[in-house]
Short mmCIF file of N, CA and C in Angstrom, two decimals:
data_model
loop_
_atom_site.label_atom_id
_atom_site.label_comp_id
_atom_site.label_asym_id
_atom_site.label_seq_id
_atom_site.Cartn_x
_atom_site.Cartn_y
_atom_site.Cartn_z
N MET A 1 23.53 21.50 -4.54
CA MET A 1 22.97 20.46 -3.86
C MET A 1 24.04 20.38 -3.08
N ARG A 2 23.82 20.00 -1.47
CA ARG A 2 24.80 19.53 -0.88
C ARG A 2 24.96 18.15 -0.48
N ILE A 3 25.83 18.02 -0.78
CA ILE A 3 26.29 16.01 -0.61
C ILE A 3 26.24 15.60 0.84
N MET A 4 25.21 14.74 1.07
CA MET A 4 25.02 14.20 2.34
C MET A 4 25.07 13.19 2.45
N GLU A 5 24.79 12.31 3.49
CA GLU A 5 24.50 10.73 3.32
C GLU A 5 23.20 10.46 3.94
N VAL A 6 22.76 9.58 2.49
CA VAL A 6 21.70 9.17 2.80
C VAL A 6 20.69 8.70 3.93
N SER A 7 21.94 7.63 4.80
CA SER A 7 21.20 7.39 5.77
C SER A 7 21.21 7.87 7.21
N PHE A 8 22.29 8.97 7.20
CA PHE A 8 21.75 10.20 8.04
C PHE A 8 21.03 10.99 8.08
N LEU A 9 20.45 11.31 6.54
CA LEU A 9 19.35 12.25 6.22
C LEU A 9 17.99 10.74 6.62
N PHE A 10 18.26 9.74 6.58
CA PHE A 10 17.07 9.21 6.58
C PHE A 10 16.81 9.13 8.41
N GLU A 11 17.67 9.07 9.42
CA GLU A 11 17.69 8.85 10.54
C GLU A 11 16.92 10.32 11.04
N GLN A 12 17.27 11.39 10.64
CA GLN A 12 17.00 12.52 10.80
C GLN A 12 15.46 12.43 10.44
N PHE A 13 14.99 11.85 9.40
CA PHE A 13 13.53 12.16 8.81
C PHE A 13 12.58 11.32 9.85
N ILE A 14 13.37 9.64 10.07
CA ILE A 14 12.73 9.24 11.26
C ILE A 14 11.97 9.93 12.41
N ALA A 15 13.41 10.19 12.80
CA ALA A 15 13.25 11.51 14.28
C ALA A 15 11.97 12.41 13.78
N TYR A 16 12.08 13.05 12.62
CA TYR A 16 10.95 13.89 12.61
C TYR A 16 9.37 13.45 12.25
N ILE A 17 9.27 12.21 12.00
CA ILE A 17 8.07 11.74 11.60
C ILE A 17 7.77 10.86 12.61
N THR A 18 8.39 10.49 13.67
CA THR A 18 8.34 9.81 15.10
C THR A 18 7.33 11.03 16.07
N HIS A 19 8.37 12.49 16.14
CA HIS A 19 8.47 12.94 16.82
C HIS A 19 7.53 14.10 16.69
N MET A 20 7.50 14.69 15.41
CA MET A 20 6.81 15.73 15.17
C MET A 20 5.33 15.49 14.54
N ARG A 21 5.35 14.50 13.74
CA ARG A 21 4.33 14.04 13.01
C ARG A 21 3.54 12.94 14.12
N GLY A 22 3.94 12.08 14.92
CA GLY A 22 3.78 11.66 15.89
C GLY A 22 3.15 10.29 14.89
N TYR A 23 3.98 9.74 13.89
CA TYR A 23 3.58 8.21 13.39
C TYR A 23 3.87 7.64 14.58
N THR A 24 3.12 6.41 14.34
CA THR A 24 2.96 4.88 15.13
C THR A 24 4.70 4.46 14.98
N PRO A 25 4.98 3.46 16.11
CA PRO A 25 6.49 3.02 15.75
C PRO A 25 6.24 2.14 14.34
N ALA A 26 4.67 1.29 14.24
CA ALA A 26 4.68 0.10 13.34
C ALA A 26 4.70 1.18 11.89
N THR A 27 4.13 1.98 11.87
CA THR A 27 4.39 3.20 10.75
C THR A 27 5.69 3.41 10.23
N VAL A 28 5.91 3.82 11.26
CA VAL A 28 7.78 3.93 10.92
C VAL A 28 8.69 2.79 10.77
N SER A 29 8.19 1.39 11.34
CA SER A 29 8.86 0.26 10.67
C SER A 29 8.85 0.30 9.25
N TRP A 30 7.21 0.38 8.88
CA TRP A 30 7.33 0.52 7.48
C TRP A 30 8.11 1.63 6.73
N TYR A 31 8.26 2.65 6.79
CA TYR A 31 9.44 3.48 6.22
C TYR A 31 10.69 2.87 6.51
N ARG A 32 11.49 2.32 7.19
CA ARG A 32 12.36 1.57 7.52
C ARG A 32 12.65 0.60 6.69
N GLN A 33 11.59 -0.53 6.35
CA GLN A 33 11.32 -1.30 5.36
C GLN A 33 11.64 -0.76 3.80
N THR A 34 10.97 0.38 3.62
CA THR A 34 11.28 0.89 2.14
C THR A 34 12.83 0.94 2.22
N PHE A 35 13.18 2.13 3.33
CA PHE A 35 14.63 2.65 3.19
C PHE A 35 15.85 1.44 3.02
N ASN A 36 15.35 0.06 4.03
CA ASN A 36 16.43 -0.79 3.91
C ASN A 36 16.64 -1.32 2.99
N ALA A 37 15.08 -1.42 1.91
CA ALA A 37 15.14 -2.26 0.77
C ALA A 37 15.84 -1.47 -0.24
N ILE A 38 15.57 -0.19 -0.27
CA ILE A 38 16.33 0.21 -1.38
C ILE A 38 17.82 0.84 -0.99
N GLN A 39 18.23 0.41 0.29
CA GLN A 39 19.63 0.53 0.17
C GLN A 39 20.12 -0.34 0.27
N LYS A 40 20.16 -1.75 0.16
CA LYS A 40 20.19 -3.22 -0.02
C LYS A 40 19.85 -3.14 -1.56
N ASP A 41 19.24 -2.45 -2.38
CA ASP A 41 19.55 -3.03 -3.79
C ASP A 41 20.29 -1.89 -4.41
N LEU A 42 20.56 -0.67 -4.07
CA LEU A 42 21.00 0.54 -4.74
C LEU A 42 22.56 0.83 -4.32
N HIS A 43 22.28 0.58 -2.69
CA HIS A 43 23.70 1.00 -2.07
C HIS A 43 24.04 2.31 -2.22
N MET A 44 23.40 3.47 -2.40
CA MET A 44 23.41 4.66 -2.39
C MET A 44 24.26 5.10 -0.91
N ASN A 45 24.98 6.13 -1.35
CA ASN A 45 25.60 6.47 0.01
C ASN A 45 25.35 7.84 -0.01
N SER A 46 25.29 8.93 -0.81
CA SER A 46 24.86 10.09 -0.72
C SER A 46 23.80 10.56 -1.62
N VAL A 47 23.39 11.48 -1.44
CA VAL A 47 22.28 12.62 -2.04
C VAL A 47 22.29 12.69 -3.19
N HIS A 48 23.72 12.91 -3.21
CA HIS A 48 24.36 13.11 -4.96
C HIS A 48 23.81 11.93 -6.05
N TRP A 49 23.84 10.91 -5.74
CA TRP A 49 23.35 9.65 -6.46
C TRP A 49 21.91 9.51 -6.97
N ILE A 50 21.19 9.88 -6.06
CA ILE A 50 19.54 10.00 -6.24
C ILE A 50 18.89 10.68 -7.20
N ASN A 51 18.45 10.36 -8.26
CA ASN A 51 18.00 10.61 -9.18
C ASN A 51 16.27 9.96 -9.59
N GLN A 52 15.39 10.88 -10.26
CA GLN A 52 14.36 10.06 -10.75
C GLN A 52 14.48 8.75 -11.54
N PHE A 53 15.70 8.49 -12.44
CA PHE A 53 15.84 7.56 -13.15
C PHE A 53 16.30 6.42 -12.06
N THR A 54 16.86 6.82 -11.15
CA THR A 54 17.26 5.52 -10.57
C THR A 54 15.95 5.02 -9.62
N ILE A 55 15.45 6.04 -8.92
CA ILE A 55 14.68 5.62 -8.19
C ILE A 55 13.07 4.77 -8.88
N GLU A 56 13.32 5.55 -10.03
CA GLU A 56 11.86 4.94 -10.85
C GLU A 56 12.28 3.27 -11.73
N ASN A 57 13.76 3.65 -11.68
CA ASN A 57 14.24 1.94 -12.14
C ASN A 57 14.37 0.88 -10.76
N TRP A 58 14.66 1.18 -9.87
CA TRP A 58 14.26 0.48 -8.71
C TRP A 58 12.57 -0.11 -8.62
N LEU A 59 12.00 1.15 -8.47
CA LEU A 59 10.43 0.63 -8.16
C LEU A 59 10.14 -0.52 -9.36
N MET A 60 10.64 -0.30 -10.66
CA MET A 60 10.28 -1.35 -11.68
C MET A 60 10.64 -2.46 -11.64
N ASP A 61 12.01 -2.08 -11.31
CA ASP A 61 12.53 -3.47 -11.06
C ASP A 61 12.16 -4.24 -9.91
N GLY A 62 11.40 -3.91 -8.90
CA GLY A 62 10.38 -4.32 -8.07
C GLY A 62 9.46 -5.39 -8.63
N ARG A 63 8.94 -4.14 -9.54
CA ARG A 63 7.50 -4.53 -10.05
C ARG A 63 7.66 -5.81 -10.87
N ILE A 64 8.59 -5.61 -11.73
CA ILE A 64 9.09 -6.75 -12.72
C ILE A 64 9.97 -7.99 -12.30
N ARG A 65 10.95 -8.11 -11.50
CA ARG A 65 11.86 -8.96 -11.30
C ARG A 65 11.45 -9.96 -9.67
N LYS A 66 10.67 -8.83 -8.80
CA LYS A 66 10.48 -9.19 -7.60
C LYS A 66 8.83 -9.40 -7.44
N LYS A 67 8.33 -9.13 -8.72
CA LYS A 67 7.17 -9.70 -8.95
C LYS A 67 6.19 -9.04 -7.43
N TRP A 68 5.98 -7.64 -6.93
CA TRP A 68 5.71 -7.12 -6.22
C TRP A 68 4.26 -6.44 -6.94
N MET A 69 3.05 -6.45 -5.94
CA MET A 69 1.76 -6.56 -6.30
C MET A 69 1.85 -4.76 -6.49
N PRO A 70 0.79 -4.14 -7.02
CA PRO A 70 0.61 -2.65 -7.25
C PRO A 70 0.51 -2.29 -5.95
N ASN A 71 -0.02 -2.71 -4.75
CA ASN A 71 -0.16 -1.92 -3.54
C ASN A 71 1.42 -2.01 -2.90
N THR A 72 2.19 -3.13 -3.49
CA THR A 72 3.62 -2.85 -2.93
C THR A 72 4.37 -1.45 -3.26
N PHE A 73 4.06 -1.48 -4.66
CA PHE A 73 4.84 -0.46 -5.47
C PHE A 73 4.52 0.65 -4.98
N ILE A 74 2.62 0.84 -4.35
CA ILE A 74 2.64 2.29 -3.89
C ILE A 74 2.82 2.44 -2.63
N PHE A 75 3.12 1.40 -1.93
CA PHE A 75 3.59 1.50 -0.30
C PHE A 75 4.70 2.16 -0.54
N HIS A 76 5.66 1.63 -1.16
CA HIS A 76 7.28 2.15 -1.22
C HIS A 76 6.97 3.42 -1.74
N HIS A 77 5.93 3.78 -3.22
CA HIS A 77 6.17 4.78 -3.57
C HIS A 77 5.79 6.08 -2.67
N LYS A 78 4.86 5.82 -1.62
CA LYS A 78 4.58 6.90 -1.12
C LYS A 78 5.28 7.31 0.02
N HIS A 79 5.91 6.45 0.57
CA HIS A 79 6.94 6.35 1.84
C HIS A 79 7.94 7.09 1.06
N LEU A 80 8.68 6.47 -0.17
CA LEU A 80 9.97 7.52 -0.71
C LEU A 80 9.62 8.87 -0.83
N ASN A 81 8.11 9.12 -1.17
CA ASN A 81 7.71 10.60 -1.73
C ASN A 81 7.58 11.12 -0.48
N CYS A 82 7.36 10.68 0.51
CA CYS A 82 7.34 11.56 2.22
C CYS A 82 8.40 11.79 2.46
N PHE A 83 9.67 10.81 2.14
CA PHE A 83 11.32 11.17 2.68
C PHE A 83 11.36 12.54 1.39
N PHE A 84 11.12 12.84 0.52
CA PHE A 84 11.63 13.17 -0.37
C PHE A 84 11.27 14.52 -0.36
N GLU A 85 9.98 14.44 -0.16
CA GLU A 85 9.19 15.91 0.24
C GLU A 85 9.94 16.30 1.47
N TRP A 86 9.96 15.85 2.63
CA TRP A 86 10.75 16.38 3.71
C TRP A 86 12.09 16.83 3.36
N MET A 87 12.88 16.15 2.20
CA MET A 87 14.17 16.77 1.63
C MET A 87 13.88 17.95 1.17
N LYS A 88 13.02 17.88 0.26
CA LYS A 88 12.74 19.30 -0.03
C LYS A 88 12.69 20.65 0.49
N LYS A 89 11.79 20.32 1.49
CA LYS A 89 11.23 21.28 2.67
C LYS A 89 12.71 21.81 3.46
N LYS A 90 13.44 20.65 3.72
CA LYS A 90 14.67 21.13 4.43
C LYS A 90 16.07 21.74 3.56
N TRP A 91 15.59 22.03 2.01
CA TRP A 91 16.62 22.55 0.99
C TRP A 91 17.73 21.66 0.79
N ILE A 92 17.50 20.21 1.00
CA ILE A 92 18.48 19.67 0.61
C ILE A 92 18.50 19.31 -0.72
N ILE A 93 17.45 18.74 -1.33
CA ILE A 93 17.14 18.45 -2.80
C ILE A 93 16.22 19.83 -3.33
N GLU A 94 16.22 20.01 -4.52
CA GLU A 94 15.65 21.11 -5.33
C GLU A 94 14.36 20.90 -5.95
N ARG A 95 14.18 19.85 -5.96
CA ARG A 95 12.57 19.46 -6.14
C ARG A 95 12.33 17.97 -5.59
N ASN A 96 10.91 17.38 -5.74
CA ASN A 96 10.72 16.37 -5.38
C ASN A 96 9.94 15.50 -6.79
N PHE A 97 11.00 14.39 -7.41
CA PHE A 97 11.22 14.13 -8.54
C PHE A 97 10.02 12.87 -8.10
N VAL A 98 10.26 12.48 -7.23
CA VAL A 98 9.35 11.05 -6.89
C VAL A 98 7.41 11.24 -7.13
N LYS A 99 7.33 12.28 -7.29
CA LYS A 99 6.16 12.76 -7.21
C LYS A 99 5.29 12.69 -8.94
N GLU A 100 6.58 12.63 -10.07
CA GLU A 100 6.50 12.72 -11.15
C GLU A 100 6.35 11.40 -11.70
N ILE A 101 6.81 10.39 -10.69
CA ILE A 101 6.77 8.71 -11.16
C ILE A 101 5.31 8.18 -11.25
N GLU A 102 4.96 7.60 -12.19
CA GLU A 102 3.59 7.21 -12.26
C GLU A 102 3.33 5.64 -11.35
N LYS A 103 2.10 6.08 -10.85
CA LYS A 103 2.22 4.72 -9.76
C LYS A 103 1.20 3.81 -10.72
N PRO A 104 1.18 2.33 -10.58
CA PRO A 104 0.13 1.17 -11.43
C PRO A 104 -0.81 1.40 -10.90
N ARG A 105 -1.93 1.14 -11.86
CA ARG A 105 -3.53 1.13 -11.49
C ARG A 105 -3.19 -0.09 -10.64
N LEU A 106 -4.33 -0.09 -9.30
CA LEU A 106 -4.53 -0.97 -8.70
C LEU A 106 -5.83 -2.28 -9.39
N GLU A 107 -5.83 -3.29 -9.06
CA GLU A 107 -6.05 -4.84 -9.46
C GLU A 107 -7.81 -4.55 -9.21
N GLN A 108 -8.55 -4.80 -10.33
CA GLN A 108 -10.29 -4.57 -9.90
C GLN A 108 -10.33 -6.10 -9.12
N ARG A 109 -10.79 -6.10 -7.64
CA ARG A 109 -11.17 -7.14 -6.95
C ARG A 109 -12.74 -7.23 -6.73
N LEU A 110 -13.11 -8.27 -6.49
CA LEU A 110 -14.19 -8.61 -5.81
C LEU A 110 -14.94 -7.35 -4.94
N PRO A 111 -15.74 -7.14 -4.71
CA PRO A 111 -16.66 -6.31 -3.51
C PRO A 111 -16.46 -6.82 -2.20
N ARG A 112 -16.07 -6.06 -0.97
CA ARG A 112 -16.05 -7.14 -0.01
C ARG A 112 -17.23 -7.38 0.68
N ARG A 113 -18.38 -7.09 0.39
CA ARG A 113 -19.74 -7.40 0.72
C ARG A 113 -20.60 -7.25 -0.17
N LEU A 114 -21.73 -8.02 -0.06
CA LEU A 114 -22.93 -7.62 -1.21
C LEU A 114 -23.85 -6.29 -0.93
N SER A 115 -24.52 -6.02 -2.26
CA SER A 115 -25.52 -4.65 -1.67
C SER A 115 -26.25 -5.45 -1.37
N LYS A 116 -27.44 -4.44 -0.71
CA LYS A 116 -28.88 -5.12 -0.28
C LYS A 116 -29.41 -5.71 -0.94
N ASP A 117 -29.90 -5.33 -2.31
CA ASP A 117 -30.63 -5.96 -3.58
C ASP A 117 -29.90 -7.18 -3.72
N ASN A 118 -28.36 -7.59 -4.07
CA ASN A 118 -27.59 -8.66 -4.19
C ASN A 118 -27.77 -9.67 -3.30
N SER A 119 -28.09 -8.95 -1.69
CA SER A 119 -28.17 -10.04 -0.71
C SER A 119 -29.44 -10.66 -0.64
N GLU A 120 -30.66 -9.69 -0.61
CA GLU A 120 -31.94 -9.99 -0.81
C GLU A 120 -32.28 -11.17 -2.02
N LEU A 121 -31.74 -11.04 -3.49
CA LEU A 121 -31.85 -11.85 -4.32
C LEU A 121 -31.57 -13.20 -3.93
N LEU A 122 -30.10 -13.21 -3.07
CA LEU A 122 -29.00 -14.19 -2.75
C LEU A 122 -30.19 -15.33 -1.93
N ILE A 123 -31.14 -14.63 -0.57
CA ILE A 123 -31.82 -15.44 -0.08
C ILE A 123 -33.35 -15.62 -0.62
N GLN A 124 -33.59 -14.89 -1.83
CA GLN A 124 -35.07 -15.42 -2.63
C GLN A 124 -34.51 -16.43 -3.27
N THR A 125 -33.20 -16.91 -4.07
CA THR A 125 -32.56 -18.01 -4.59
C THR A 125 -32.71 -18.95 -3.83
N THR A 126 -32.25 -18.75 -2.40
CA THR A 126 -32.45 -19.73 -1.84
C THR A 126 -33.64 -20.50 -1.35
N ARG A 127 -34.40 -19.76 -1.45
CA ARG A 127 -36.13 -19.82 -0.96
C ARG A 127 -36.67 -20.64 -1.96
N SER A 128 -36.44 -20.18 -3.06
CA SER A 128 -36.88 -20.79 -4.39
C SER A 128 -36.35 -22.36 -5.00
N PHE A 129 -35.34 -23.02 -3.97
CA PHE A 129 -34.54 -24.23 -4.84
C PHE A 129 -36.04 -25.16 -4.01
N ARG A 130 -36.13 -26.21 -4.90
CA ARG A 130 -36.84 -27.37 -4.29
C ARG A 130 -35.63 -27.85 -3.17
N TYR A 131 -36.43 -28.23 -2.28
CA TYR A 131 -35.64 -29.08 -1.24
C TYR A 131 -36.88 -30.43 -0.41
N THR A 132 -36.23 -31.63 -0.46
CA THR A 132 -36.55 -32.53 -0.48
C THR A 132 -37.61 -32.78 1.29
N TYR A 133 -37.22 -32.00 2.18
CA TYR A 133 -37.53 -31.85 3.45
C TYR A 133 -37.64 -30.06 3.37
N LYS A 134 -39.01 -29.91 4.41
CA LYS A 134 -39.48 -28.51 4.20
C LYS A 134 -38.61 -27.74 5.35
N PHE A 135 -37.89 -28.83 6.43
CA PHE A 135 -36.93 -27.76 7.61
C PHE A 135 -35.88 -27.67 6.76
N GLU A 136 -35.17 -28.08 5.41
CA GLU A 136 -34.19 -28.32 4.78
C GLU A 136 -34.08 -26.60 4.27
N LYS A 137 -35.35 -26.25 3.90
CA LYS A 137 -35.35 -24.79 3.36
C LYS A 137 -35.14 -23.95 4.41
N TYR A 138 -35.76 -23.72 5.23
CA TYR A 138 -35.66 -23.04 6.42
C TYR A 138 -34.43 -22.93 7.15
N LYS A 139 -33.59 -24.19 6.70
CA LYS A 139 -32.28 -24.16 7.64
C LYS A 139 -31.39 -23.43 6.71
N ASN A 140 -31.38 -23.92 5.31
CA ASN A 140 -30.22 -23.21 4.20
C ASN A 140 -30.28 -21.43 4.27
N VAL A 141 -31.90 -21.20 4.44
CA VAL A 141 -32.20 -19.34 4.57
C VAL A 141 -31.37 -18.96 5.97
N ALA A 142 -31.76 -19.56 6.68
CA ALA A 142 -31.27 -19.09 8.03
C ALA A 142 -29.58 -18.91 7.74
N ILE A 143 -29.08 -20.03 7.48
CA ILE A 143 -27.66 -19.82 7.20
C ILE A 143 -27.30 -18.99 6.16
N ILE A 144 -27.46 -18.71 5.39
CA ILE A 144 -27.51 -17.57 4.23
C ILE A 144 -27.75 -16.50 5.18
N ALA A 145 -28.98 -16.11 5.61
CA ALA A 145 -28.92 -14.63 6.55
C ALA A 145 -28.16 -14.44 7.31
N ILE A 146 -27.93 -15.84 8.30
CA ILE A 146 -26.56 -15.09 9.23
C ILE A 146 -25.13 -14.96 8.87
N MET A 147 -24.88 -15.31 7.87
CA MET A 147 -23.56 -15.52 6.66
C MET A 147 -23.84 -14.10 6.80
N LEU A 148 -25.07 -13.39 5.73
CA LEU A 148 -25.26 -12.09 5.60
C LEU A 148 -24.80 -11.14 6.15
N LEU A 149 -25.23 -11.57 7.16
CA LEU A 149 -25.40 -10.73 8.42
C LEU A 149 -24.00 -10.83 9.10
N TRP A 150 -22.99 -11.71 9.07
CA TRP A 150 -21.77 -11.26 9.75
C TRP A 150 -20.98 -10.73 8.77
N TRP A 151 -21.26 -10.58 7.34
CA TRP A 151 -20.29 -10.27 6.39
C TRP A 151 -20.72 -9.02 6.13
N LEU A 152 -21.80 -8.35 6.08
CA LEU A 152 -22.12 -6.90 6.06
C LEU A 152 -21.73 -6.36 6.60
#
């Protein structure tokens, strides 16, 4: 393995993803964020010092000490994986060990929208309530229907 400066390699990688892969400036800035964060925390100068243990500990430290959400962990993992895969293609490193680092499971979240059955159930439930005024029933059904229309 040749000893090369990590910041120089990263700039070459940025040029590659910008000009060859056509990544947008926003995507490139996300890659820079990952690189700047790892440089700030680990102060690595050469590829010689990078190994699976170092990267895995940095990711775990972010998850535990910095309280990263699973998405943030996966975000950094993805960018590091792409960078190390590029270095492997260029014969700078022998293997991409970032692939072997386990990613956390994403949290279970509420669905972004209701299914058609649940939407119909919500409208039926709104209709079945007792209202003081007849107009109030139609108003509430209309409000729920408009909300469902915009959110579905």
